[in-house]
Coordinates of C-alpha atoms and ligand atoms in Angstrom, one line a residue:
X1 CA 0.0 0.0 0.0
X2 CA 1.9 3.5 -0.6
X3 CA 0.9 6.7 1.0
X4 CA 2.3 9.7 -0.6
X5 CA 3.8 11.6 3.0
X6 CA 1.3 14.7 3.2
X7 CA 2.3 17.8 5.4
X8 CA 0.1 17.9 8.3
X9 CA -1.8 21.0 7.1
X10 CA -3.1 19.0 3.7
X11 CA -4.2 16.1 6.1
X12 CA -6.1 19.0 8.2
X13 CA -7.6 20.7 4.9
X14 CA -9.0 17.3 3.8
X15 CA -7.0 16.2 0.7
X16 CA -8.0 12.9 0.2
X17 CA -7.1 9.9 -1.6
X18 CA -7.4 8.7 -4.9
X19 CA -9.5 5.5 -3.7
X20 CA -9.0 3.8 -7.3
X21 CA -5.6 2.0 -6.3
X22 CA -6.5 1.4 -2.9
X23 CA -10.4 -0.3 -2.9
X24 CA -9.0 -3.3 -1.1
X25 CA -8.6 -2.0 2.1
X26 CA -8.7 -3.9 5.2
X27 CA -10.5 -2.1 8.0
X28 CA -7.2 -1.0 9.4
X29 CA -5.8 0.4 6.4
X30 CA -8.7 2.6 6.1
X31 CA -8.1 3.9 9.6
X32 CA -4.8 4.9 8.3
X33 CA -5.7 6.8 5.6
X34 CA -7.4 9.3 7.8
X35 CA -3.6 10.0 9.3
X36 CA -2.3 10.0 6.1
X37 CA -3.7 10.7 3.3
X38 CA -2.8 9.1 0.0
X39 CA -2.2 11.6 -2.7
X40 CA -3.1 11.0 -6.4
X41 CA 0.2 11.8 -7.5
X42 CA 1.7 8.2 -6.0
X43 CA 3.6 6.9 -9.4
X44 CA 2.4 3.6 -10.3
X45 CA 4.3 1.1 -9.0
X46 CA 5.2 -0.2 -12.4
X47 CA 6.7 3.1 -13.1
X48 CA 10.6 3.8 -12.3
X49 CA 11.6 4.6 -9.5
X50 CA 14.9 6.2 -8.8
X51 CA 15.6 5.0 -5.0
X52 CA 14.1 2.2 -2.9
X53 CA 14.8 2.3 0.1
X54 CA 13.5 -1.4 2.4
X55 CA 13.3 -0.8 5.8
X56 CA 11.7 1.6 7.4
X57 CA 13.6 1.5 10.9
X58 CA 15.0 4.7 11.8
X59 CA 18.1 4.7 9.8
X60 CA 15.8 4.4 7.0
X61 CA 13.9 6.7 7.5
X62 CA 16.1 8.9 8.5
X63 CA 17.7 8.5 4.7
X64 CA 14.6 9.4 3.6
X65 CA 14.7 12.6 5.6
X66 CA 17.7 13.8 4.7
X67 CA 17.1 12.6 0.5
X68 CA 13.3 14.0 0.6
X69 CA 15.0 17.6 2.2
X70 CA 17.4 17.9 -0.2
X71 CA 17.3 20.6 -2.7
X72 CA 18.9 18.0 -5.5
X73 CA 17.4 14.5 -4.4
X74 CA 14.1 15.8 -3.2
X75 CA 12.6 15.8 -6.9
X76 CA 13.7 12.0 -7.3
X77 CA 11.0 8.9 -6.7
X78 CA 12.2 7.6 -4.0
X79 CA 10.3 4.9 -2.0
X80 CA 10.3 3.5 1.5
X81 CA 9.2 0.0 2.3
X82 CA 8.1 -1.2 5.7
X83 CA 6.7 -4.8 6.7
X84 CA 5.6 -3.0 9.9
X85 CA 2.9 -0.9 10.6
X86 CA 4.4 2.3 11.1
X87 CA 1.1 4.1 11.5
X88 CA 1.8 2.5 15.0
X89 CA 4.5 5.0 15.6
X90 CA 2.9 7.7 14.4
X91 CA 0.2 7.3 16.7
X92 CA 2.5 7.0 19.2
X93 CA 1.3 9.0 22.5
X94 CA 3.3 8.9 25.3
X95 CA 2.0 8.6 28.5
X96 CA 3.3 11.1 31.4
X97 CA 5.4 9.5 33.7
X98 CA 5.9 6.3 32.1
X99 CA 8.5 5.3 29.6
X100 CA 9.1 2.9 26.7
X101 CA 11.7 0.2 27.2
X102 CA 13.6 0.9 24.2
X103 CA 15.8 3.6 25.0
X104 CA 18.8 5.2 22.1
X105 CA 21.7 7.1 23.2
X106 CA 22.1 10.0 21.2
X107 CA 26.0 11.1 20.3
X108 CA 26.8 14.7 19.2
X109 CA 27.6 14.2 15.6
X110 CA 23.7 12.7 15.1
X111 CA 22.2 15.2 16.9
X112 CA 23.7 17.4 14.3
X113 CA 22.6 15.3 11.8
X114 CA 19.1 14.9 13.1
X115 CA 19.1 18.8 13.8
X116 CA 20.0 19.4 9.9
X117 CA 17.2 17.1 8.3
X118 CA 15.1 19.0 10.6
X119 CA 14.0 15.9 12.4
X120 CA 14.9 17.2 15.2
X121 CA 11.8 19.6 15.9
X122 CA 9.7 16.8 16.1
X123 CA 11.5 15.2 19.0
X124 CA 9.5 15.5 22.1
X125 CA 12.4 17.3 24.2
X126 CA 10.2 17.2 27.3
X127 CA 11.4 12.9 27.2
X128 CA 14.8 13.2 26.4
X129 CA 17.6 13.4 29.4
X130 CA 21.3 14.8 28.0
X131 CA 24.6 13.8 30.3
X132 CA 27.2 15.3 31.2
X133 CA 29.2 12.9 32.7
X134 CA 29.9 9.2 32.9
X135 CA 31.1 6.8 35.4
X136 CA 32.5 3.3 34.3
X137 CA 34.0 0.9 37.2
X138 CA 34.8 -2.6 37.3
X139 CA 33.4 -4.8 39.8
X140 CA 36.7 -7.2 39.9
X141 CA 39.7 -5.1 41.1
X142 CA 39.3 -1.6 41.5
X143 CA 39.9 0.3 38.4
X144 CA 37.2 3.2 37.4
X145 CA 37.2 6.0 34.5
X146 CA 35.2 9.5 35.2
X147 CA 34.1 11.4 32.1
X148 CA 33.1 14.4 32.0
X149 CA 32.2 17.2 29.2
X150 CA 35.6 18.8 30.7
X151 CA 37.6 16.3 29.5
X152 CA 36.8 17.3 25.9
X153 CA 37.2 20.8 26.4
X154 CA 33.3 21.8 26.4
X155 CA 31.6 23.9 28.7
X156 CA 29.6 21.8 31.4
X157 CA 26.7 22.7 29.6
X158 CA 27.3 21.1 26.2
X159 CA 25.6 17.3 26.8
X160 CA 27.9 14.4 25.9
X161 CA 24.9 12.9 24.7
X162 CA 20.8 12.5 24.5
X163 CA 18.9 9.4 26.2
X164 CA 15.2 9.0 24.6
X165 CA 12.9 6.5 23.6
X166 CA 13.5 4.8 20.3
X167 CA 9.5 5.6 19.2
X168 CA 10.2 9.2 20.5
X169 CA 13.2 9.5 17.7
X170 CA 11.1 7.2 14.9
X171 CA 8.1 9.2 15.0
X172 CA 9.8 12.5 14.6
X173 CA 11.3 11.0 11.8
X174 CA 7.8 9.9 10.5
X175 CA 6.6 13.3 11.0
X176 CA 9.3 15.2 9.2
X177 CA 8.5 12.8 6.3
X178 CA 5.0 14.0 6.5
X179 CA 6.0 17.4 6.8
X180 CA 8.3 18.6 4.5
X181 CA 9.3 15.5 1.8
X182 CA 6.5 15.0 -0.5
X183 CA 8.4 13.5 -2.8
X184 CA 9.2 10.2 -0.5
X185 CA 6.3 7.9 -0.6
X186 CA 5.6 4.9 1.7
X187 CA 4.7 1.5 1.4
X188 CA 3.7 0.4 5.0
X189 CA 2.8 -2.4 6.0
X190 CA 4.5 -3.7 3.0
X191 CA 6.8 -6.7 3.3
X192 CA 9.4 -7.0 0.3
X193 CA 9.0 -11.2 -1.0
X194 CA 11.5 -10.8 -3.2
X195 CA 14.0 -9.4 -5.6
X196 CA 15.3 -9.9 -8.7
X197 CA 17.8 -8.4 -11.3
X198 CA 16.7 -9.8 -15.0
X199 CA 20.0 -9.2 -16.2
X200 CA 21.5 -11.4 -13.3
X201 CA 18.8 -13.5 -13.8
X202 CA 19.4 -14.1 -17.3
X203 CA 23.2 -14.1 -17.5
X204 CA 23.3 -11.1 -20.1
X205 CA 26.5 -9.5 -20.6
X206 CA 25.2 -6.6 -21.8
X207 CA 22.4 -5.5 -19.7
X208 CA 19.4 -3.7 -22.4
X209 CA 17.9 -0.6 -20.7
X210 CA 17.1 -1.3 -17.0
X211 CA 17.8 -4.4 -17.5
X212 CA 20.5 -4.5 -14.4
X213 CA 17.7 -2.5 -12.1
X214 CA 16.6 -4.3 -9.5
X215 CA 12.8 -5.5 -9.1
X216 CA 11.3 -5.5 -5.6
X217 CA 8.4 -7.6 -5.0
X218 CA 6.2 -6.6 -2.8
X219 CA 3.5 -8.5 -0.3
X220 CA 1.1 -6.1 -2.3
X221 CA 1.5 -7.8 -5.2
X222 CA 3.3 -5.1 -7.0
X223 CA 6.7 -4.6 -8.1
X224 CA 9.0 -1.4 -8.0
X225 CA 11.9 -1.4 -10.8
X226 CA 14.6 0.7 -9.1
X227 CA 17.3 2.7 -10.4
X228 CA 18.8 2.3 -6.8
X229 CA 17.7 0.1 -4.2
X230 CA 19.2 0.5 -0.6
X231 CA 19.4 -1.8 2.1
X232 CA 18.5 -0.6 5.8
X233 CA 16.6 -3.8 6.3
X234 CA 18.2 -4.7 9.5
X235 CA 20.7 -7.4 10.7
X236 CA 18.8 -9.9 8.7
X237 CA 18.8 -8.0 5.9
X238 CA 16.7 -9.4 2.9
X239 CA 18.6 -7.1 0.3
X240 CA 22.2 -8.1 1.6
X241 CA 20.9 -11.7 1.1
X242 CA 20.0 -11.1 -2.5
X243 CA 22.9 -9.3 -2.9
X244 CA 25.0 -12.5 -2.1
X245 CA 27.3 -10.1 0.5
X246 CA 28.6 -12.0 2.5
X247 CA 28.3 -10.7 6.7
X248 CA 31.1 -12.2 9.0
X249 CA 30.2 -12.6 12.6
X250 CA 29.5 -14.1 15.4
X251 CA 26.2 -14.1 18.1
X252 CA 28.0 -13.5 21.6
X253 CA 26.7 -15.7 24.4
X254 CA 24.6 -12.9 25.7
X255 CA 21.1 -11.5 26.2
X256 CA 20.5 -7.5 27.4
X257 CA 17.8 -7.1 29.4
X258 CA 16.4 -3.6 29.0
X259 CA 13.4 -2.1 32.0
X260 CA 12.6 1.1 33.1
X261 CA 13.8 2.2 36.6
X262 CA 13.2 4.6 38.8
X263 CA 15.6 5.7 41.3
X264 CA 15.6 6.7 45.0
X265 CA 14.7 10.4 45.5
X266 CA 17.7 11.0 47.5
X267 CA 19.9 9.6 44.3
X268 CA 17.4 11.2 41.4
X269 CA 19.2 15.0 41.6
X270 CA 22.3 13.4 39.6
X271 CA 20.3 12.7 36.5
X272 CA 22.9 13.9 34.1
X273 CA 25.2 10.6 34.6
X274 CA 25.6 7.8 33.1
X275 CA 26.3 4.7 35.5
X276 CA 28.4 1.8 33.9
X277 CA 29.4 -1.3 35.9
X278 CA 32.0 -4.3 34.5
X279 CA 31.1 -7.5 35.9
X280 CA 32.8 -10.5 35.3
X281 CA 29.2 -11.6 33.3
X282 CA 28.7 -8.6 30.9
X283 CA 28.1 -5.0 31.7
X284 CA 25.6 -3.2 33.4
X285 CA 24.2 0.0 32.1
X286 CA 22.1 3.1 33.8
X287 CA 20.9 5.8 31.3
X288 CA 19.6 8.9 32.5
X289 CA 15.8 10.1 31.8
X290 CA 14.0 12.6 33.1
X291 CA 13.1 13.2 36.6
X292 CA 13.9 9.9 38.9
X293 CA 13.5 7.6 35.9
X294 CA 16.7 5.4 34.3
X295 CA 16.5 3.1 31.6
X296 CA 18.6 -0.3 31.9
X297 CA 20.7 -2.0 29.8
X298 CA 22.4 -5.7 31.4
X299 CA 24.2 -8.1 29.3
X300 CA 24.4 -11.2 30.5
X301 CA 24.5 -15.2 29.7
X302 CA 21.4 -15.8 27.9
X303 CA 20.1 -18.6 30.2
X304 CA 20.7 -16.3 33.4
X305 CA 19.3 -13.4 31.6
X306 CA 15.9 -15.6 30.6
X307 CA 15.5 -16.3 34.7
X308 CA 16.0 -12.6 36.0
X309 CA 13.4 -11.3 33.4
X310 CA 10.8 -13.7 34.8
X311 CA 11.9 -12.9 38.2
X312 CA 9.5 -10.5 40.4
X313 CA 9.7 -6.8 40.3
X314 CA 10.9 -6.7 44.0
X315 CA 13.2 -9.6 43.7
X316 CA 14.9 -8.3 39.9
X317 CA 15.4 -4.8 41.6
X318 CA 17.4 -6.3 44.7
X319 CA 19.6 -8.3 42.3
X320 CA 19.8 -5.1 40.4
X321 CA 21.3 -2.9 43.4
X322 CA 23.4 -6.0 44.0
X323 CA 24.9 -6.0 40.8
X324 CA 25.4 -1.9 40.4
X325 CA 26.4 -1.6 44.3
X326 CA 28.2 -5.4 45.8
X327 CA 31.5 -6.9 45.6
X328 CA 30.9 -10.0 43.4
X329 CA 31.1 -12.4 46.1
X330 CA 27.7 -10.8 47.5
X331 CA 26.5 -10.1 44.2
X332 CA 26.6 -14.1 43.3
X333 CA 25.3 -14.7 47.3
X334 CA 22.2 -12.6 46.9
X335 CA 21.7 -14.4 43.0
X336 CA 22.0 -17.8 44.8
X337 CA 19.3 -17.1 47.4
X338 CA 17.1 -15.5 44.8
X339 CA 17.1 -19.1 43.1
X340 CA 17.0 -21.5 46.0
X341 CA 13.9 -19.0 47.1
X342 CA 12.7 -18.6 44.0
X343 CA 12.3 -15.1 44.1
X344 CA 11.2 -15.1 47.8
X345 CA 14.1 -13.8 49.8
X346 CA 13.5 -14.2 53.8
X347 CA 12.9 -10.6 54.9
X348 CA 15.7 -10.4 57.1
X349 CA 18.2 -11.4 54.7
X350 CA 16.6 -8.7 52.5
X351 CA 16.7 -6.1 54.8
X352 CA 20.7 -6.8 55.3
X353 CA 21.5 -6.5 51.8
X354 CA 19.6 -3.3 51.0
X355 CA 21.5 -1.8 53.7
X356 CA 24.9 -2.9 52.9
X357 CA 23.6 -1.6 49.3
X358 CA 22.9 1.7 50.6
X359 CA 25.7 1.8 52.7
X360 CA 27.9 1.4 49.7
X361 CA 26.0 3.4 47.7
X362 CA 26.0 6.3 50.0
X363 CA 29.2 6.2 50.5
X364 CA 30.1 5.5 47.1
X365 CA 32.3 2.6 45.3
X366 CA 35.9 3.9 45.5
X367 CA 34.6 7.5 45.0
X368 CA 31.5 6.3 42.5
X369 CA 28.8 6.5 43.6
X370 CA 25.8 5.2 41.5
X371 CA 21.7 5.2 42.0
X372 CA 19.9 3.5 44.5
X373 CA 17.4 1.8 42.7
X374 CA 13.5 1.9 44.1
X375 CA 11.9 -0.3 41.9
X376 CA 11.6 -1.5 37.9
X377 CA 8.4 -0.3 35.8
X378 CA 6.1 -3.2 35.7
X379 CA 6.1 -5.3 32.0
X380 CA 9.3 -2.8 30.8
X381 CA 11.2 -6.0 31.1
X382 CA 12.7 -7.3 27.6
X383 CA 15.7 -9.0 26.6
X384 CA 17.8 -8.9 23.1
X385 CA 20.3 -10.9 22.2
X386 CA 23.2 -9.8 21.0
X387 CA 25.3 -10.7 17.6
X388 CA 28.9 -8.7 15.7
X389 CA 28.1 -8.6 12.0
X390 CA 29.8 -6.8 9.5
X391 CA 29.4 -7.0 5.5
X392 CA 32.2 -8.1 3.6
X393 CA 30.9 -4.6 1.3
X394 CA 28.4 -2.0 1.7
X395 CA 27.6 -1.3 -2.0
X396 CA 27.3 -3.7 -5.5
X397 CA 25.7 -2.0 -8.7
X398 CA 22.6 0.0 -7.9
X399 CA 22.8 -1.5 -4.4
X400 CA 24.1 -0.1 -1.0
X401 CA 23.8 -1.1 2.4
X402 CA 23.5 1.1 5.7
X403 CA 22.6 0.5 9.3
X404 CA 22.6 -2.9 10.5
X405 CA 22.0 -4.7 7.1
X406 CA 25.7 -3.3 7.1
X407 CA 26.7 -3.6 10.7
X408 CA 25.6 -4.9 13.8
X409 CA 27.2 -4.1 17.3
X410 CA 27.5 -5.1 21.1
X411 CA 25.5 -2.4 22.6
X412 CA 28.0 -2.0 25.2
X413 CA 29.3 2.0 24.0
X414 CA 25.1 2.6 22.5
X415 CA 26.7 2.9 18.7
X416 CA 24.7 0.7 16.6
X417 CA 22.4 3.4 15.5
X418 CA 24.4 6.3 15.7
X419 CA 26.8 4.7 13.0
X420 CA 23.6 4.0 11.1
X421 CA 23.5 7.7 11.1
X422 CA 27.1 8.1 10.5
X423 CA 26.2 5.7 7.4
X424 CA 23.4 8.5 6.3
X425 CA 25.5 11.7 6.8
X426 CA 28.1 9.9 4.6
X427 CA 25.2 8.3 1.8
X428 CA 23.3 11.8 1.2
X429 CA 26.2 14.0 0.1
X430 CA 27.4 10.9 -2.3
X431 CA 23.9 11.0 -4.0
X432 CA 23.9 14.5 -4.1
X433 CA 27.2 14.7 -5.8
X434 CA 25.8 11.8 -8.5
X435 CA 23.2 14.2 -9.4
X436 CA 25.0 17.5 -9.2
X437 CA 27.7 15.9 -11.7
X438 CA 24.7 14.0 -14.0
X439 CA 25.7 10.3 -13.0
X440 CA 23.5 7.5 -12.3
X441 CA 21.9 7.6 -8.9
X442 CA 22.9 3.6 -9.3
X443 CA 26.6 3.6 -10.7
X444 CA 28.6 1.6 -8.8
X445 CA 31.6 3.8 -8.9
X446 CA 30.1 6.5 -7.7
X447 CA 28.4 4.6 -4.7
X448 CA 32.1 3.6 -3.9
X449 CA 32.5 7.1 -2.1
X450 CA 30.0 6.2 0.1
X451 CA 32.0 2.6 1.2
X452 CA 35.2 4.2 1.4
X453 CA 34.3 6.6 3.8
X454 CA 32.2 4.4 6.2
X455 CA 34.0 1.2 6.0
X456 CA 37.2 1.7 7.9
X457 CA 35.5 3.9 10.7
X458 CA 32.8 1.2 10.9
X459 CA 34.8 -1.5 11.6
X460 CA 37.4 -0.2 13.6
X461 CA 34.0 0.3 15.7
X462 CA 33.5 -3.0 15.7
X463 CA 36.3 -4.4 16.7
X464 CA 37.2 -1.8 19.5
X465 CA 33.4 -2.6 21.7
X466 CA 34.4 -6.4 20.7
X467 CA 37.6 -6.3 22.2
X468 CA 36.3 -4.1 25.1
X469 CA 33.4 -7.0 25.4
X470 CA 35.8 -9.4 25.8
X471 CA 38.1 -7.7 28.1
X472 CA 35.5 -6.9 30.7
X473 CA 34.3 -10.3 30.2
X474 CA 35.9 -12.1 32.2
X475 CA 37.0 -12.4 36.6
X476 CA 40.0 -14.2 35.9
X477 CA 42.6 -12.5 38.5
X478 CA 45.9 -11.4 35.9
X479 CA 43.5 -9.6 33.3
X480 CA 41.5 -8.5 36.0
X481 CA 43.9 -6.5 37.4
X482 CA 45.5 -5.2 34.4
X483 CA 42.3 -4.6 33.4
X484 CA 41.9 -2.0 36.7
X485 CA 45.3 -0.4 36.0
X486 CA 44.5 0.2 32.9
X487 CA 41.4 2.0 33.5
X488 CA 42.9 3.7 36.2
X489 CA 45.9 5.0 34.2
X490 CA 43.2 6.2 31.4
X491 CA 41.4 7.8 34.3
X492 CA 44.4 9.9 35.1
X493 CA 45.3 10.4 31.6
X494 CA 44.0 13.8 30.5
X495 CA 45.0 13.4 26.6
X496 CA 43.7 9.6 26.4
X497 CA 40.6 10.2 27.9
X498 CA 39.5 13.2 26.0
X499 CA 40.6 10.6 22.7
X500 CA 38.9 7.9 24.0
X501 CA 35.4 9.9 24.5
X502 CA 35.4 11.7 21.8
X503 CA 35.7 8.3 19.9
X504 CA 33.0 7.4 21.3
X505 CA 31.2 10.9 20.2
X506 CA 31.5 11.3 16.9
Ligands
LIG601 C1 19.3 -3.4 23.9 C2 19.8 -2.5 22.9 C3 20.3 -1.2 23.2 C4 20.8 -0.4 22.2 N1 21.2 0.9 22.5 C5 21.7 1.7 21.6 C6 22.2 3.0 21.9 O1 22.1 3.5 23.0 N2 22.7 3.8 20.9 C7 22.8 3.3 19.6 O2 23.3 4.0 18.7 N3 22.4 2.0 19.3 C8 21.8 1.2 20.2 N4 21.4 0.0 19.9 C9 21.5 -0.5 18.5 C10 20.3 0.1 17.6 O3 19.1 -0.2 18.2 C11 20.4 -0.5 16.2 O4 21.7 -0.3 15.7 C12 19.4 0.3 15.3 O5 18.1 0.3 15.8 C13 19.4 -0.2 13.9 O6 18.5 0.5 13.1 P1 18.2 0.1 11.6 O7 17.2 1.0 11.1 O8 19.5 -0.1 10.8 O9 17.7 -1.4 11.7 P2 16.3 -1.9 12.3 O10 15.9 -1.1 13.4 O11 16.5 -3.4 12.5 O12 15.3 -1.7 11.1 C14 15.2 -2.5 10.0 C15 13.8 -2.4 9.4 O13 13.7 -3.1 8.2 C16 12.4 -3.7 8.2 N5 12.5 -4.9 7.3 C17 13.2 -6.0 7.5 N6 13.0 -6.9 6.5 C18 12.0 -6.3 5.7 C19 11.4 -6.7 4.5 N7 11.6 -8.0 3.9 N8 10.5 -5.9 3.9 C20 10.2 -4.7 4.4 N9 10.8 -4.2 5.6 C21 11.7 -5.1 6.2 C22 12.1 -4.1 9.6 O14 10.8 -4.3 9.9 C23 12.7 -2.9 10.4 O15 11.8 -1.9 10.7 C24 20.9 -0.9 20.8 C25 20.4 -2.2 20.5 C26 19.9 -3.0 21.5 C27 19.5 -4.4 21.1

C-alpha cells in the first residue's frame, strides 16, 4: 500500500485519496488513511523509480529525511518500504510518567545530523535526558574512568549525549516525512518477498535498458523497478541476502535485558550521569531520563538473563542494586538465594543486603557513587540478544547497504544506530554529488565514495566494543587486574581520555 507523506496542514484541509488504487482496504488500512492521506500523485508502482529504500527502521527513514530535504534529491522517486505498521508510531502517544523500554543514546555528531534534516523539531524534548558525565568501574579489582564534558574541552553545559525512547526519535522522523518531503512515498505495512535483477537473472553481458535494475516484489503484489535500491533492512537484511554479500560474525553468548527504573529520591538529583558497571558476566548499564526515571541495559548469559526477566519486580530490583552496588562475592550470594527461594528472599536477609547496598552506595564505590534503585516499571522488562556482524561490502551495482544490514554491534558504548547515522550523513552528500555531476543515482563507482568513507570507521567500531566485550568479560585475577590499571591510568590520563570519549562521540 503506498501513501504519498502529506504535510500535516493538507491532512487537516482534507485532501484525500485517490481510492482507485486502494479499494482493497482492510478495516485498518482505512483507519490509516485518515492520518495520512494518499495523494493521487503516487507513481504507479510499475513506473521507475529512482531510489528504494526497504526498511523503514529509523536509519531508513532517517535517509529518507535527509534525501526528501534535499534541494537535489528531493525531486527524485524515491520509495520506502516497511513490513511493519508504522502508522503504529505515528500514533505514538506517550504517556506522562511512564516510559518505553527501548531507549537510544544519542552522540553529538547525530544530533547534528538529526538537527540538519530537521528531524529534530519533532523530538519530544520534554522525554529526552542529555549527560554530562559518565562513570565506568569494574566490579573485579578496583579500576574506574570518570568522564566528563571537561575532558573534551566543552563547557559543562554542552551534553555528551541525548537518552530518549527509540519511538520518540522514529516518530519524529515519520513526522518530518509527512512534513516537509513530498516526494518520498511509503509502502507500510508492505513486506518485500523478493528481488530480482533480470540481467542477473538471465546471465546477459550486456544488460538492455534497466535491465541490471533491481525488481522489488512486494507482499502487495506489486513490483518497484529501481534505479537504486538500498538496504537498511536490518541485521537480517533481505537485500544483503539477494545481494550475495557475504556478513562475518558471530552471536556473543549474551542476552541484554532492558526495564525502566526509577531511582531513589535521594539519588534522582544526579540525573545527568551515566552509571556503567563491569562485571565478570557482561556490563551493566544506567541511562539517565528525566526526573527519577533510568533506563537499563544488562548483558548477561542468555540462560541467566531468561530467569531474572521472569523474576519479580521486587526480587529483579534487589539483584539489580546487588549488581550496580556489591562486591561479586555478595553479588553471586544474593543471585543464589534468589534461586534457591525462587524469588522469595526471607525478609531479614533482604533487609541486610539493602542496607549494605545503601551503605555502599552512599558512600560511594571507591569515589563512584551510583543510584539506589527503588523499583523497575512493571512489563518494561525485555531482553535482546546480542550478535557482531559486518558486511564483507556496503555497496554492488545499484545497491548499497547502511545501518545494521551493514553492521551490527554489542550495545556496550550505544553505537549501533548512531553509525547508522554516520552511514546517512556519509550516503546523502554521495547521491547529491551523482546528481549535481549528471551520473547514475545507481553507478557503482560512484556509490564507492560512500563505502570508502564508512567502511574503515565502521569496523574499527567493531572491533574496539568487541575487544572491550571481551576484556570486561571475564574475573580471571591477571586480566583482571590489568584490566583495573588500565582504566585507572586512562582515568588519570587527561589526553587519552578526552581521545577515548570523543571516539566514542562522533
Ligand atoms: C538493547 C539494545 C540497546 C541499544 N542501545 C543503543 C544505543 O544506546 N545507541 C545506539 O546508537 N544504538 C543502540 N542499539 C542499536 C540500535 O538499536 C540499532 O543499531 C538500530 O536500531 C538499527 O537500526 P536500523 O534502522 O539499521 O535497523 P532496524 O531497526 O532493524 O530496522 C530495519 C527495518 O527493516 C524492516 N524490514 C526487514 N525486512 C524487511 C522486508 N523484507 N520488507 C520490508 N521491511 C523489512 C524491519 O521491519 C525494520 O523496521 C541498541 C540495541 C539494543 C538491542
Amino acid at each position: 500500500m503506498a501513501h504519498r507523506l502529506l504535510r500535516p496542514s493538507a491532512l487537516r484541509s482534507g485532501r484525500h485519496a485517490s481510492r482507485g488504487q486502494h479499494n482493497a482496504h482492510s478495516q485498518t488500512s482505512l483507519l490509516h488513511s485518515v492520518v495520512r492521506a494518499y495523494s493521487t500523485a503516487v507513481p504507479a508502482a510499475s513506473e521507475p523509480w529512482d531510489v528504494v529504500i526497504v526498511g523503514g527502521g529509523i536509519v531508513g527513514a532517517a535517509l529518507a529525511c535527509g534525501l526528501g530535504a534535499s534541494p537535489l534529491t528531493r525531486n527524485k522517486r524515491i520509495a520506502l518500504v516497511e513490513s511493519s505498521d508504522l502508522s503504529k508510531v505515528q500514533a505514538w502517544a506517550p504517556v506522562p510518567q511512564s516510559y518505553s523500554s527501548r531507549t537510544v543514546s544519542i552522540t553529538p555528531g547525530s544530533y547534528q545530523l538529526l538537527k540538519q534534516y530537521g528531524v529534530w523539531d519533532h523530538i519530544e524534548l520534554s522525554r529526552t535526558q542529555t549527560y554530562t558525565n559518565m562513570a565506568v568501574w569494574d566490579a573485579v579489582g578496583q579500576g574506574q574512568v570518570h568522564f566528563g564534558t571537561q575532558d573534551l574541552g566543552l563547557s559543562q553545559e554542552q551534553p555528551m549525549a541525548w537518552i530518549m525512547e527509540n519511538l520518540n526519535l522514529h516518530r519524529a522522523a515519520l513526522r518530518t516525512l509527512a512534513d516537509a518531503c513530498p516526494g518520498v512515498t511509503l509502502f507500510d505495512p508492505t513486506k518485500v518477498e523478493s528481488i530480482q535483477r533480470p540481467a542477473l537473472d538471465l546471465a546477459q553481458t550486456e544488460p538492455g535498458p534497466m535491465m541490471d535494475w533491481p525488481r522489488v516484489k512486494l507482499s502487495t503484489g506489486q513490483t518497484l523497478m529501481t534505479r537504486l535500491l538500498i538496504g537498511a533492512d536490518g541485521a537480517r537484511s533481505p537485500v544483503r541476502q539477494f545481494a550475495k554479500i557475504d556478513a562475518a560474525g558471530w552471536s556473543y553468548p549474551q542476552h541484554g535485558i532492558v526495564g525502566i527504573l526509577k531511582a531513589t529520591a535521594q539519588t534522582a538529583p544526579q540525573s545527568d550521569w551515566v552509571w556503567q558497571r563491569f562485571l565478570p558476566t557482561g556490563p551493566v548499564a544506567l541511562l539517565p531520563l528525566p526526573g527519577e526515571h533510568m533506563a537499563l541495559v544488562w548483558s548477561m548469559d542468555s540462560r541467566f538473563a531468561a530467569y531474572l526477566k521472569q523474576l519479580p519486580d521486587e526480587a529483579f530490583t534487589i539483584a539489580l542494586n546487588a549488581a550496580i552496588h556489591l562486591p561479586v562475592e555478595h553479588l553471586e550470594f544474593v543471585l543464589q538465594q534468589l534461586q534457591a527461594t525462587n524469588g522469595q528472599l526471607d525478609p531479614v536477609l533482604l533487609d541486610d543486603l539493602m542496607h549494605r547496598a545503601k551503605l555502599i552506595g552512599a558512600s560511594g564505590s571507591g569515589g563512584i557513587s551510583p543510584p539506589l534503585i527503588a523499583g523497575v516499571e512493571p512489563q518494561s522488562r525485555a531482553s535482546f540478544p546480542f550478535r557482531l556482524q559486518h558486511a564483507d561490502r556496503y555497496v554492488d551495482q545499484r545497491l548499497v547497504l547502511i545501518g545494521d544490514a551493514a553492521h551490527t554491534i554489542h550495545p556496550l558504548a550505544g553505537q549501533g544506530l548512531n553509525l547508522g547515522l554516520a552511514d546517512v550523513a556519509s550516503l546523502v552528500p554521495t547521491l547529491e554529488q551523482a546528481v549535481a555531476t549528471g551520473q547514475d543515482l545507481g553507478d557503482y563507482n560512484g556509490l564507492l565514495g560512500y563505502a570508502s568513507a564508512r567502511y574503515a570507521p565502521n569496523l574499527a567500531m567493531l572491533g574496539s566494543v568487541d575487544k572491550l566485550q571481551k576484556l570486561f568479560s571475564t574475573g580471571w585475577g591477571p586480566v583482571a587486574t590489568v584490566r583495573s590499571l588500565g582504566l585507572n591510568i586512562v582515568n588519570h590520563i587527561p589526553r587519552l581520555k578526552r581521545e577515548l570519549v570523543k571516539t566514542a562521540m562522533l
